Amino acid sequence: CPLFRTRDLESFGFDPDTLKTLKVFEMASELGPDSLGAYVISQARTASDVLAVMLLQKQYGMTAANGKMMRVAPLFETLNDLTNAPDVIDKLFSMPLYVGAVKSKQEVMVGYSDSAKDAGRLAACWAQYTSQEKMVKVAAKHGVELTFFHGKGGTVGRGGNPALYRAILSHPPNTINGRFRVTEQGEMITQNFGNPAIAERTLDIYTAAVLREAFVEHIEPKEEWREQMQ
């Protein structure tokens, strides 16, 4: 049952930003099935950020049954957000109604650019590593299939890495499992996909690395290494 009648939007006294958000969902609901993929929540900090998007989709009739429900991916991008991310998804996965609604599958986006600006490259890399480790354990505890979406830019400071194959293999153990999603932004789109032959080569590298990662014996950081990084 809807929370309100959409034709009454203008009479509720919502501020312009709220109205704009509601109209975005209204427009999205009018698109055909499977027109949109994931709804990424920038600067996600709480479980309610995710639940709010789920609720708004329900308000506008965007359901799994009609193929219009978008995946909701919280983006954790600052040092504090990455640190708190495991607790946030633990709260989400503790709600049977939520887990049922997403069919025990969750996508989480990890931010590289903002975390590097917030904490510095080394601290950000370590926070990304440990946060993913902990989120994987939380998902396993609740029986949820977790897929990480890596929000990287082209430069090293924004999470980019020219050694793409080795970069994928360096991810924390049990965080890929044959599923890998990453952004290609700005000039990197032209550089990696602007020519058919280069695009094929780029996809070859991604595919080879994701397949190879499943058979790599990862080096687990020793406790003294962890203590030193902290």
Coordinates of C-alpha atoms in Angstrom, one line a residue:
C1 CA 0.0 0.0 0.0
P2 CA 1.5 3.4 -1.0
L3 CA 2.6 5.9 1.6
F4 CA 0.9 8.8 -0.2
R5 CA -0.9 9.6 -3.4
T6 CA 1.6 10.7 -6.0
R7 CA -0.7 13.2 -7.5
D8 CA -0.7 15.1 -4.2
L9 CA 3.1 15.7 -4.1
E10 CA 3.0 19.4 -4.6
S11 CA 0.6 19.9 -1.7
F12 CA 2.8 18.3 0.9
G13 CA 5.2 21.2 1.3
F14 CA 8.3 19.2 0.5
D15 CA 11.5 21.2 -0.2
P16 CA 12.8 21.3 -3.8
D17 CA 15.5 18.6 -3.2
T18 CA 12.9 16.1 -1.8
L19 CA 10.5 16.8 -4.6
K20 CA 13.3 16.2 -7.1
T21 CA 14.2 12.9 -5.5
L22 CA 10.6 11.7 -5.5
K23 CA 10.1 12.7 -9.2
V24 CA 13.3 10.8 -10.1
F25 CA 11.7 7.7 -8.7
E26 CA 8.4 8.5 -10.4
M27 CA 10.2 8.8 -13.8
A28 CA 12.2 5.5 -13.1
S29 CA 9.0 3.7 -12.4
E30 CA 7.7 4.6 -15.9
L31 CA 10.6 3.0 -17.7
G32 CA 10.4 -0.5 -19.0
P33 CA 11.5 -3.6 -17.1
D34 CA 15.3 -4.1 -16.6
S35 CA 15.9 -0.5 -17.9
L36 CA 18.0 0.4 -14.9
G37 CA 20.6 -1.6 -12.9
A38 CA 21.9 -0.6 -9.5
Y39 CA 20.9 2.5 -7.5
V40 CA 24.2 3.6 -5.9
I41 CA 23.8 5.6 -2.6
S42 CA 26.7 8.0 -2.4
Q43 CA 28.1 8.5 1.1
A44 CA 25.9 5.8 2.6
R45 CA 26.3 5.7 6.4
T46 CA 23.4 3.8 7.9
A47 CA 21.1 0.8 7.1
S48 CA 18.2 3.3 6.8
D49 CA 19.9 4.8 3.8
V50 CA 19.4 1.6 1.9
L51 CA 15.9 0.9 3.4
A52 CA 14.7 4.4 2.3
V53 CA 15.5 3.6 -1.3
M54 CA 13.8 0.2 -1.1
L55 CA 10.7 2.0 0.4
L56 CA 10.6 4.6 -2.3
Q57 CA 10.8 1.9 -5.0
K58 CA 7.8 0.2 -3.3
Q59 CA 6.0 3.5 -3.2
Y60 CA 6.2 3.8 -6.9
G61 CA 5.4 0.2 -7.7
M62 CA 8.9 -0.9 -8.6
T63 CA 9.0 -4.5 -7.7
A64 CA 10.9 -7.7 -8.6
A65 CA 7.7 -9.1 -10.0
N66 CA 7.4 -6.5 -12.7
G67 CA 11.2 -6.3 -13.3
K68 CA 11.5 -2.6 -12.3
M69 CA 13.1 -3.0 -8.9
M70 CA 16.7 -1.7 -8.9
R71 CA 19.5 -3.3 -7.0
V72 CA 20.4 -0.9 -4.1
A73 CA 24.2 -0.5 -3.6
P74 CA 25.5 1.5 -0.7
L75 CA 28.7 3.3 -1.5
F76 CA 31.1 3.5 1.4
E77 CA 33.8 6.0 0.5
T78 CA 35.3 7.8 3.5
L79 CA 37.5 6.3 6.1
N80 CA 34.8 6.3 8.8
D81 CA 32.2 4.9 6.3
L82 CA 34.6 2.0 5.4
T83 CA 35.3 1.3 9.1
N84 CA 31.5 1.3 9.9
A85 CA 30.4 -0.6 6.8
P86 CA 30.5 -4.1 8.3
D87 CA 28.2 -3.0 11.1
V88 CA 25.8 -1.3 8.6
I89 CA 25.4 -4.3 6.4
D90 CA 25.1 -6.5 9.6
K91 CA 22.0 -4.5 10.6
L92 CA 20.6 -4.8 7.1
F93 CA 21.1 -8.6 6.9
S94 CA 19.6 -9.0 10.4
M95 CA 16.2 -8.1 8.8
P96 CA 14.6 -11.2 7.3
L97 CA 12.2 -9.0 5.2
Y98 CA 15.2 -7.1 3.6
V99 CA 17.2 -10.3 2.9
G100 CA 14.1 -11.8 1.4
A101 CA 13.4 -8.8 -0.8
V102 CA 16.9 -8.8 -2.3
K103 CA 16.9 -12.6 -2.6
S104 CA 20.0 -13.0 -0.4
K105 CA 22.1 -11.0 -2.8
Q106 CA 23.7 -7.7 -2.1
E107 CA 26.0 -5.3 -4.0
V108 CA 28.3 -3.0 -2.1
M109 CA 30.3 -0.2 -3.7
V110 CA 33.7 0.6 -2.3
G111 CA 35.0 4.1 -2.9
Y112 CA 38.6 4.8 -3.7
S113 CA 38.9 8.5 -4.7
D114 CA 37.2 10.1 -1.7
S115 CA 38.8 7.7 0.8
A116 CA 42.2 8.5 -0.6
K117 CA 41.5 12.2 -0.2
D118 CA 40.1 11.7 3.2
A119 CA 42.8 9.5 4.8
G120 CA 45.7 9.3 2.3
R121 CA 46.4 6.5 -0.1
L122 CA 48.0 4.0 2.3
A123 CA 45.5 4.4 5.0
A124 CA 42.6 4.3 2.5
C125 CA 44.0 1.1 0.9
W126 CA 44.2 -0.6 4.3
A127 CA 40.7 0.5 5.2
Q128 CA 39.3 -0.8 1.9
Y129 CA 41.1 -4.1 2.5
T130 CA 40.0 -4.7 6.1
S131 CA 36.5 -3.4 5.4
Q132 CA 36.0 -5.9 2.6
E133 CA 37.4 -8.7 4.8
K134 CA 34.9 -8.0 7.5
M135 CA 31.9 -7.5 5.2
V136 CA 32.5 -10.9 3.6
K137 CA 32.4 -12.5 7.0
V138 CA 29.1 -10.7 7.9
A139 CA 27.6 -11.8 4.6
A140 CA 28.7 -15.4 5.1
K141 CA 27.2 -15.3 8.6
H142 CA 23.8 -14.3 7.2
G143 CA 24.0 -16.5 4.1
V144 CA 24.0 -13.5 1.7
E145 CA 25.9 -13.5 -1.6
L146 CA 28.0 -10.3 -1.6
T147 CA 29.3 -8.6 -4.8
F148 CA 31.7 -5.7 -4.5
F149 CA 31.5 -2.8 -7.0
H150 CA 34.8 -1.0 -7.1
G151 CA 34.5 2.7 -7.8
K152 CA 38.0 3.4 -9.2
G153 CA 39.2 6.2 -11.3
G154 CA 42.1 6.3 -13.8
T155 CA 44.9 7.7 -11.6
V156 CA 46.6 5.8 -8.8
G157 CA 45.2 8.4 -6.3
R158 CA 41.7 7.5 -7.4
G159 CA 42.2 3.7 -7.1
G160 CA 43.4 3.2 -10.7
N161 CA 46.2 0.7 -11.4
P162 CA 48.0 0.2 -14.7
A163 CA 48.9 -3.4 -13.7
L164 CA 45.2 -4.4 -13.9
Y165 CA 45.8 -8.2 -13.8
R166 CA 47.9 -8.0 -10.7
A167 CA 45.6 -5.5 -9.0
I168 CA 42.7 -7.9 -9.3
L169 CA 44.7 -10.7 -7.8
S170 CA 45.7 -8.6 -4.9
H171 CA 42.1 -8.2 -3.6
P172 CA 41.4 -9.7 -0.2
P173 CA 40.6 -13.4 -0.1
N174 CA 37.0 -14.5 -0.8
T175 CA 35.9 -11.1 -1.9
I176 CA 35.7 -11.8 -5.7
N177 CA 34.5 -15.4 -6.1
G178 CA 33.9 -15.0 -9.8
R179 CA 32.0 -11.7 -9.4
F180 CA 33.7 -8.4 -10.1
R181 CA 32.3 -5.0 -11.0
V182 CA 34.3 -1.9 -11.5
T183 CA 33.8 1.6 -12.9
E184 CA 35.6 3.0 -15.9
Q185 CA 35.6 6.7 -15.8
G186 CA 36.5 9.7 -18.0
E187 CA 39.6 9.3 -20.2
M188 CA 40.0 5.6 -19.1
I189 CA 36.9 4.7 -21.2
T190 CA 38.6 6.0 -24.4
Q191 CA 42.0 4.5 -23.4
N192 CA 40.7 1.0 -22.6
F193 CA 37.6 0.7 -24.9
G194 CA 38.0 3.4 -27.6
N195 CA 39.4 0.9 -30.1
P196 CA 37.8 -2.6 -30.7
A197 CA 41.1 -4.4 -30.5
I198 CA 42.1 -2.6 -27.3
A199 CA 38.6 -3.1 -25.8
E200 CA 38.9 -6.9 -26.5
R201 CA 42.3 -7.0 -24.8
T202 CA 41.0 -5.1 -21.8
L203 CA 38.1 -7.5 -21.4
D204 CA 40.5 -10.4 -21.8
I205 CA 42.6 -9.1 -18.9
Y206 CA 39.6 -8.6 -16.7
T207 CA 38.3 -12.1 -17.5
A208 CA 41.6 -13.8 -17.1
A209 CA 42.3 -12.1 -13.7
V210 CA 38.8 -12.9 -12.3
L211 CA 39.1 -16.6 -13.3
R212 CA 42.7 -16.9 -12.1
E213 CA 41.9 -15.2 -8.7
A214 CA 39.8 -18.3 -7.8
F215 CA 42.9 -20.4 -7.9
V216 CA 45.4 -18.1 -6.3
E217 CA 46.7 -18.9 -2.8
H218 CA 46.4 -15.5 -1.2
I219 CA 48.9 -14.3 1.4
E220 CA 47.0 -13.7 4.6
P221 CA 48.4 -10.6 6.4
K222 CA 50.2 -11.7 9.6
E223 CA 49.0 -10.3 12.9
E224 CA 52.2 -8.3 13.3
W225 CA 51.6 -6.8 9.8
R226 CA 48.0 -5.8 10.9
E227 CA 49.3 -4.3 14.1
Q228 CA 51.9 -2.3 12.2
M229 CA 49.2 -1.0 9.7
Q230 CA 46.9 0.0 12.5

